[in-house]
Amino acid sequence: MASQDWFDKDFYKVLGVDKSVSQADLKKTYRKLARKYHPDSHPGDIAAESKFKEISEAYSVLSDEAQRKEYDQVRAMGSGARFTAPGSSGGNGGFEDVFGGMFGGGGGGGYQQADFDDILGGMFGGGRFGQPSGGYRGFGGPTPGRDVTASTTLDFTTATKGDTITLQTADGRPIKVKIPAGVSDGQKIKLRGKGQPSPDGGEPGNIVLTVHVRKHPVFERENLNLRVRVPVTFVEATLGATIEVPTLDGAPVKLKVAAGTPSGRVLRVKGRGVETSKGTGDLLAEIQVAVPAHLSSEAEAALKAYHDLEPGENPRDEILARARG
């Protein structure tokens, strides 16, 4: 149900968009404003915090098709008027200002209760106001609260290993969120009961949290596996060597590189990937042969001497033959 202050709030103006704005453009505009006024970017700035809450409220209504339709109807009918309680200085004119035209106009007594039910029932889902089981004749029981969408960005390690973090809602409430191990970029987490409260005593809505994950400078996720590119020297790749490979825990593991290992070969370290309740991945070490950028004259002479001893084979013969093929 729309709150009475919808009559006074122009959500389109708050977001600086036209009433015909598409949902895609609405979302793009909101994200831009949210980044601009987010409290994390303006610590201690009450004005920025207030503006952030204002645009969040506007977007929460306009981004929901049903709420947006209801809001547009209320604004079109109300033209800025608000309900006035019986016996106030405005008499019963509050209802008549808003609905008088629909009931034929006139002073008090010019309508029956059934008229309100017929008009508001069609507009807000049907039914008679004032019932304890939801306010709409009680069909279906109390109305659940509306879900709220949100997003957060995690560092790679937190997303991989899991943790409990604290987030702040649009109205300033801190909430603790348990991030499961192995959450991936773009994954959604449902926080049950953390959304908007029910208007008539039903279950509160949920927060649907979209997780974004920052890239790691060394590791990449491949489902439950972690991939790391490990440079080795030409001599190590040719003659073989035992090298150290980094892990996400920080402690390196030793890995044997066989003689004649080509660039691009992947060596697997079991059980050192992403550990979740559904299983544990591996660490994939992709070998990259590092070519020296500078050689001393002695090293260059030695390399030329080696070249003279190489077999007279062209390693590109096979690929050239396939291309002609």
Tab-separated table of C-alpha atoms in Angstrom:
chain	number	residue	atom	x	y	z
A	1	MET	CA	0.000	0.000	0.000
A	2	ALA	CA	1.279	3.453	-0.850
A	3	SER	CA	2.239	5.647	2.079
A	4	GLN	CA	0.471	8.974	2.423
A	5	ASP	CA	3.654	10.963	1.864
A	6	TRP	CA	3.666	9.817	-1.787
A	7	PHE	CA	1.375	12.787	-2.421
A	8	ASP	CA	4.207	15.152	-1.430
A	9	LYS	CA	7.225	13.350	-2.906
A	10	ASP	CA	8.143	13.603	-6.557
A	11	PHE	CA	10.399	10.568	-6.949
A	12	TYR	CA	11.029	11.330	-10.617
A	13	LYS	CA	12.337	14.769	-9.679
A	14	VAL	CA	14.489	13.300	-6.895
A	15	LEU	CA	16.253	11.079	-9.433
A	16	GLY	CA	16.208	13.739	-12.155
A	17	VAL	CA	14.415	11.542	-14.711
A	18	ASP	CA	11.334	11.843	-16.890
A	19	LYS	CA	8.147	9.956	-16.035
A	20	SER	CA	8.573	7.861	-19.176
A	21	VAL	CA	12.071	6.705	-18.191
A	22	SER	CA	12.801	3.043	-18.923
A	23	GLN	CA	13.799	0.657	-16.143
A	24	ALA	CA	17.290	0.305	-17.654
A	25	ASP	CA	17.890	4.083	-17.703
A	26	LEU	CA	16.338	4.390	-14.242
A	27	LYS	CA	18.790	1.832	-12.875
A	28	LYS	CA	21.732	3.518	-14.585
A	29	THR	CA	20.764	6.919	-13.134
A	30	TYR	CA	20.268	5.500	-9.649
A	31	ARG	CA	23.651	3.767	-9.623
A	32	LYS	CA	25.356	7.003	-10.655
A	33	LEU	CA	23.635	8.977	-7.893
A	34	ALA	CA	24.191	6.231	-5.316
A	35	ARG	CA	27.925	6.263	-5.993
A	36	LYS	CA	27.964	10.053	-5.752
A	37	TYR	CA	26.134	10.309	-2.423
A	38	HIS	CA	27.022	7.014	-0.727
A	39	PRO	CA	27.875	7.583	2.980
A	40	ASP	CA	31.145	5.696	2.545
A	41	SER	CA	32.281	8.450	0.174
A	42	HIS	CA	31.136	11.224	2.545
A	43	PRO	CA	31.824	10.113	6.122
A	44	GLY	CA	30.101	12.398	8.604
A	45	ASP	CA	28.264	14.357	5.882
A	46	ILE	CA	24.646	14.467	7.077
A	47	ALA	CA	23.431	16.153	3.880
A	48	ALA	CA	24.951	13.460	1.658
A	49	GLU	CA	23.512	10.721	3.878
A	50	SER	CA	20.063	12.320	3.694
A	51	LYS	CA	20.311	12.624	-0.090
A	52	PHE	CA	21.390	8.977	-0.356
A	53	LYS	CA	18.348	7.863	1.650
A	54	GLU	CA	16.107	10.066	-0.500
A	55	ILE	CA	17.310	8.613	-3.813
A	56	SER	CA	17.231	5.075	-2.388
A	57	GLU	CA	13.595	5.537	-1.372
A	58	ALA	CA	12.716	6.926	-4.795
A	59	TYR	CA	14.425	4.085	-6.632
A	60	SER	CA	12.911	1.399	-4.391
A	61	VAL	CA	9.450	2.548	-5.487
A	62	LEU	CA	10.068	3.322	-9.166
A	63	SER	CA	12.145	0.184	-9.817
A	64	ASP	CA	9.203	-2.006	-8.807
A	65	GLU	CA	6.693	-2.057	-11.683
A	66	ALA	CA	3.673	-2.587	-9.416
A	67	GLN	CA	4.766	0.082	-6.929
A	68	ARG	CA	5.550	2.503	-9.745
A	69	LYS	CA	2.095	2.044	-11.274
A	70	GLU	CA	0.452	2.551	-7.896
A	71	TYR	CA	2.601	5.626	-7.226
A	72	ASP	CA	1.709	7.169	-10.593
A	73	GLN	CA	-1.998	6.594	-9.915
A	74	VAL	CA	-1.815	8.169	-6.473
A	75	ARG	CA	0.115	11.179	-7.768
A	76	ALA	CA	-2.296	11.632	-10.683
A	77	MET	CA	-5.307	11.568	-8.351
A	78	GLY	CA	-3.820	13.522	-5.490
A	79	SER	CA	-2.160	16.438	-7.286
A	80	GLY	CA	-0.317	17.216	-4.094
A	81	ALA	CA	-3.248	16.821	-1.665
A	82	ARG	CA	-2.955	14.688	1.483
A	83	PHE	CA	-5.487	12.869	3.638
A	84	THR	CA	-6.918	14.900	6.491
A	85	ALA	CA	-8.109	13.165	9.621
A	86	PRO	CA	-11.769	13.693	10.598
A	87	GLY	CA	-12.228	16.518	13.052
A	88	SER	CA	-9.049	18.358	12.002
A	89	SER	CA	-8.988	21.969	10.964
A	90	GLY	CA	-9.499	20.845	7.380
A	91	GLY	CA	-12.701	18.959	8.249
A	92	ASN	CA	-13.327	16.059	5.938
A	93	GLY	CA	-12.030	17.997	2.965
A	94	GLY	CA	-8.899	15.826	2.745
A	95	PHE	CA	-10.761	12.855	1.321
A	96	GLU	CA	-12.968	15.057	-0.843
A	97	ASP	CA	-10.003	16.922	-2.347
A	98	VAL	CA	-8.536	13.656	-3.530
A	99	PHE	CA	-11.604	11.578	-4.336
A	100	GLY	CA	-14.381	14.164	-4.642
A	101	GLY	CA	-14.317	14.145	-8.418
A	102	MET	CA	-14.683	10.390	-8.484
A	103	PHE	CA	-17.692	10.435	-6.134
A	104	GLY	CA	-19.465	13.364	-7.787
A	105	GLY	CA	-18.010	16.131	-5.589
A	106	GLY	CA	-19.900	17.977	-2.885
A	107	GLY	CA	-19.715	18.257	0.882
A	108	GLY	CA	-19.868	15.673	3.663
A	109	GLY	CA	-22.314	12.834	3.308
A	110	GLY	CA	-22.062	12.761	-0.453
A	111	TYR	CA	-20.581	9.263	-0.561
A	112	GLN	CA	-21.004	5.836	1.003
A	113	GLN	CA	-18.327	3.581	2.461
A	114	ALA	CA	-18.876	1.114	-0.383
A	115	ASP	CA	-17.670	3.766	-2.835
A	116	PHE	CA	-14.250	3.821	-1.179
A	117	ASP	CA	-14.077	0.045	-1.338
A	118	ASP	CA	-14.954	-0.026	-5.028
A	119	ILE	CA	-12.465	2.645	-6.061
A	120	LEU	CA	-9.560	1.770	-3.772
A	121	GLY	CA	-10.164	-1.958	-4.173
A	122	GLY	CA	-9.566	-1.758	-7.892
A	123	MET	CA	-6.553	0.452	-7.405
A	124	PHE	CA	-4.773	-1.294	-4.528
A	125	GLY	CA	-5.749	-4.918	-4.935
A	126	GLY	CA	-9.364	-5.112	-3.758
A	127	GLY	CA	-11.140	-5.218	-0.453
A	128	ARG	CA	-12.374	-3.294	2.558
A	129	PHE	CA	-10.031	-1.312	4.746
A	130	GLY	CA	-9.707	-1.815	8.468
A	131	GLN	CA	-9.673	-5.608	8.636
A	132	PRO	CA	-7.131	-7.080	11.080
A	133	SER	CA	-5.960	-9.751	8.634
A	134	GLY	CA	-4.327	-7.471	6.132
A	135	GLY	CA	-6.717	-4.661	5.312
A	136	TYR	CA	-8.014	-6.101	2.036
A	137	ARG	CA	-10.867	-8.294	3.353
A	138	GLY	CA	-8.165	-10.618	4.557
A	139	PHE	CA	-7.808	-12.624	1.322
A	140	GLY	CA	-4.543	-14.532	1.444
A	141	GLY	CA	-3.600	-13.335	4.918
A	142	PRO	CA	-1.213	-10.494	5.794
A	143	THR	CA	0.840	-8.899	3.054
A	144	PRO	CA	4.546	-9.803	3.108
A	145	GLY	CA	7.038	-6.957	3.146
A	146	ARG	CA	8.708	-5.953	-0.079
A	147	ASP	CA	12.127	-7.318	-1.054
A	148	VAL	CA	15.015	-4.875	-1.344
A	149	THR	CA	17.916	-5.231	-3.776
A	150	ALA	CA	21.461	-4.264	-2.802
A	151	SER	CA	25.046	-4.945	-3.861
A	152	THR	CA	28.472	-5.103	-2.278
A	153	THR	CA	32.040	-5.601	-3.480
A	154	LEU	CA	34.313	-8.124	-1.764
A	155	ASP	CA	38.018	-8.716	-2.009
A	156	PHE	CA	39.057	-11.953	-3.671
A	157	THR	CA	40.177	-13.689	-0.468
A	158	THR	CA	36.951	-12.922	1.425
A	159	ALA	CA	34.857	-14.247	-1.453
A	160	THR	CA	36.980	-17.386	-1.715
A	161	LYS	CA	37.306	-18.274	1.959
A	162	GLY	CA	34.078	-16.732	3.299
A	163	ASP	CA	33.631	-14.348	6.222
A	164	THR	CA	31.043	-12.359	8.173
A	165	ILE	CA	30.874	-8.719	7.132
A	166	THR	CA	28.810	-5.729	8.253
A	167	LEU	CA	26.796	-3.716	5.733
A	168	GLN	CA	24.660	-0.611	6.169
A	169	THR	CA	21.128	-0.421	4.781
A	170	ALA	CA	19.726	2.631	3.030
A	171	ASP	CA	18.101	3.749	6.289
A	172	GLY	CA	21.377	3.480	8.205
A	173	ARG	CA	20.805	0.099	9.891
A	174	PRO	CA	23.919	-2.062	10.246
A	175	ILE	CA	23.356	-5.714	9.385
A	176	LYS	CA	25.740	-8.652	9.589
A	177	VAL	CA	26.004	-10.821	6.493
A	178	LYS	CA	27.607	-14.258	6.399
A	179	ILE	CA	29.470	-14.672	3.125
A	180	PRO	CA	29.780	-18.380	2.250
A	181	ALA	CA	33.139	-19.696	1.067
A	182	GLY	CA	33.417	-19.797	-2.705
A	183	VAL	CA	30.885	-17.064	-3.522
A	184	SER	CA	31.424	-15.958	-7.120
A	185	ASP	CA	31.210	-12.640	-8.928
A	186	GLY	CA	27.584	-11.762	-9.708
A	187	GLN	CA	26.137	-14.310	-7.269
A	188	LYS	CA	23.041	-13.307	-5.285
A	189	ILE	CA	22.609	-13.928	-1.560
A	190	LYS	CA	19.127	-13.737	0.014
A	191	LEU	CA	19.021	-12.203	3.510
A	192	ARG	CA	15.689	-13.407	4.837
A	193	GLY	CA	13.621	-10.982	6.873
A	194	LYS	CA	15.993	-8.046	6.352
A	195	GLY	CA	13.875	-6.238	3.747
A	196	GLN	CA	10.978	-3.840	4.214
A	197	PRO	CA	8.451	-4.561	6.965
A	198	SER	CA	4.947	-5.736	6.159
A	199	PRO	CA	2.309	-2.972	6.163
A	200	ASP	CA	-0.146	-5.168	8.071
A	201	GLY	CA	1.764	-7.491	10.377
A	202	GLY	CA	2.970	-10.063	7.877
A	203	GLU	CA	6.461	-11.412	7.328
A	204	PRO	CA	9.121	-8.826	6.474
A	205	GLY	CA	10.659	-8.892	3.013
A	206	ASN	CA	14.181	-9.984	2.135
A	207	ILE	CA	17.326	-8.254	0.996
A	208	VAL	CA	18.634	-9.720	-2.255
A	209	LEU	CA	22.352	-8.973	-2.188
A	210	THR	CA	24.405	-9.140	-5.383
A	211	VAL	CA	28.081	-9.849	-4.737
A	212	HIS	CA	30.861	-8.409	-6.876
A	213	VAL	CA	34.401	-9.734	-6.434
A	214	ARG	CA	37.588	-7.741	-7.002
A	215	LYS	CA	40.257	-9.356	-9.180
A	216	HIS	CA	43.324	-10.812	-7.497
A	217	PRO	CA	46.763	-9.782	-8.772
A	218	VAL	CA	47.936	-13.413	-8.942
A	219	PHE	CA	45.040	-15.892	-8.795
A	220	GLU	CA	41.988	-16.496	-10.976
A	221	ARG	CA	38.876	-18.541	-10.154
A	222	GLU	CA	37.805	-21.441	-12.370
A	223	ASN	CA	34.808	-22.907	-10.513
A	224	LEU	CA	36.473	-24.443	-7.428
A	225	ASN	CA	39.983	-24.336	-8.910
A	226	LEU	CA	42.507	-21.542	-8.586
A	227	ARG	CA	44.792	-20.787	-11.515
A	228	VAL	CA	48.182	-19.112	-11.188
A	229	ARG	CA	50.685	-18.413	-13.968
A	230	VAL	CA	54.213	-19.343	-12.846
A	231	PRO	CA	57.268	-18.103	-14.768
A	232	VAL	CA	60.284	-20.432	-15.102
A	233	THR	CA	63.619	-19.845	-16.786
A	234	PHE	CA	64.574	-21.435	-20.086
A	235	VAL	CA	67.122	-23.608	-18.290
A	236	GLU	CA	64.571	-24.733	-15.651
A	237	ALA	CA	62.071	-25.678	-18.338
A	238	THR	CA	64.721	-27.465	-20.382
A	239	LEU	CA	66.633	-29.325	-17.698
A	240	GLY	CA	63.881	-29.599	-15.080
A	241	ALA	CA	63.740	-28.037	-11.626
A	242	THR	CA	61.887	-27.884	-8.313
A	243	ILE	CA	60.208	-24.487	-7.903
A	244	GLU	CA	58.030	-22.720	-5.339
A	245	VAL	CA	54.455	-21.835	-6.267
A	246	PRO	CA	52.343	-19.336	-4.258
A	247	THR	CA	49.047	-20.335	-2.649
A	248	LEU	CA	46.120	-18.221	-1.483
A	249	ASP	CA	47.057	-19.054	2.119
A	250	GLY	CA	50.403	-17.329	1.590
A	251	ALA	CA	52.681	-20.307	2.251
A	252	PRO	CA	54.220	-21.504	-1.057
A	253	VAL	CA	54.276	-25.135	-2.091
A	254	LYS	CA	57.108	-26.893	-3.917
A	255	LEU	CA	56.392	-28.210	-7.375
A	256	LYS	CA	58.561	-30.370	-9.635
A	257	VAL	CA	58.915	-29.169	-13.217
A	258	ALA	CA	59.961	-32.031	-15.482
A	259	ALA	CA	62.767	-31.606	-18.025
A	260	GLY	CA	61.443	-30.396	-21.360
A	261	THR	CA	58.313	-28.745	-19.953
A	262	PRO	CA	56.831	-26.384	-22.577
A	263	SER	CA	55.268	-23.015	-21.891
A	264	GLY	CA	51.536	-23.348	-21.208
A	265	ARG	CA	51.651	-26.768	-19.541
A	266	VAL	CA	49.433	-26.912	-16.437
A	267	LEU	CA	50.643	-28.667	-13.294
A	268	ARG	CA	48.016	-29.552	-10.676
A	269	VAL	CA	48.376	-29.261	-6.889
A	270	LYS	CA	45.553	-31.272	-5.330
A	271	GLY	CA	43.354	-29.712	-2.657
A	272	ARG	CA	44.835	-26.216	-2.727
A	273	GLY	CA	41.944	-24.528	-4.507
A	274	VAL	CA	38.631	-23.173	-3.184
A	275	GLU	CA	37.304	-25.107	-0.193
A	276	THR	CA	33.513	-25.167	0.190
A	277	SER	CA	30.870	-27.395	1.738
A	278	LYS	CA	30.301	-28.896	-1.715
A	279	GLY	CA	33.931	-29.812	-2.320
A	280	THR	CA	37.489	-28.559	-2.657
A	281	GLY	CA	39.225	-27.522	-5.846
A	282	ASP	CA	42.849	-27.708	-6.942
A	283	LEU	CA	45.613	-25.212	-7.626
A	284	LEU	CA	46.447	-25.085	-11.335
A	285	ALA	CA	49.984	-23.848	-11.991
A	286	GLU	CA	50.360	-22.781	-15.611
A	287	ILE	CA	54.033	-22.786	-16.649
A	288	GLN	CA	55.255	-19.722	-18.533
A	289	VAL	CA	58.812	-19.878	-19.901
A	290	ALA	CA	60.430	-16.505	-19.263
A	291	VAL	CA	62.711	-15.233	-22.028
A	292	PRO	CA	65.549	-13.019	-20.755
A	293	ALA	CA	65.385	-9.474	-22.067
A	294	HIS	CA	69.114	-8.838	-21.672
A	295	LEU	CA	72.090	-11.173	-22.013
A	296	SER	CA	75.710	-10.641	-21.147
A	297	SER	CA	78.199	-11.145	-23.966
A	298	GLU	CA	79.336	-14.377	-22.348
A	299	ALA	CA	75.777	-15.713	-22.075
A	300	GLU	CA	75.025	-14.698	-25.654
A	301	ALA	CA	78.151	-16.487	-26.894
A	302	ALA	CA	77.207	-19.611	-24.931
A	303	LEU	CA	73.681	-19.532	-26.350
A	304	LYS	CA	74.993	-19.252	-29.908
A	305	ALA	CA	77.290	-22.199	-29.247
A	306	TYR	CA	74.258	-24.173	-28.016
A	307	HIS	CA	72.327	-23.165	-31.139
A	308	ASP	CA	75.070	-24.614	-33.310
A	309	LEU	CA	74.603	-27.919	-31.482
A	310	GLU	CA	70.787	-28.014	-31.793
A	311	PRO	CA	69.170	-30.626	-34.063
A	312	GLY	CA	68.444	-29.194	-37.481
A	313	GLU	CA	64.666	-29.332	-36.973
A	314	ASN	CA	62.175	-26.554	-37.543
A	315	PRO	CA	59.599	-26.651	-34.671
A	316	ARG	CA	57.085	-24.924	-36.966
A	317	ASP	CA	57.121	-27.557	-39.714
A	318	GLU	CA	54.038	-29.353	-38.374
A	319	ILE	CA	51.883	-26.258	-38.004
A	320	LEU	CA	52.875	-24.999	-41.454
A	321	ALA	CA	51.927	-28.351	-42.964
A	322	ARG	CA	48.548	-28.334	-41.218
A	323	ALA	CA	47.865	-24.803	-42.439
A	324	ARG	CA	48.507	-25.825	-46.049
A	325	GLY	CA	46.410	-28.777	-45.545
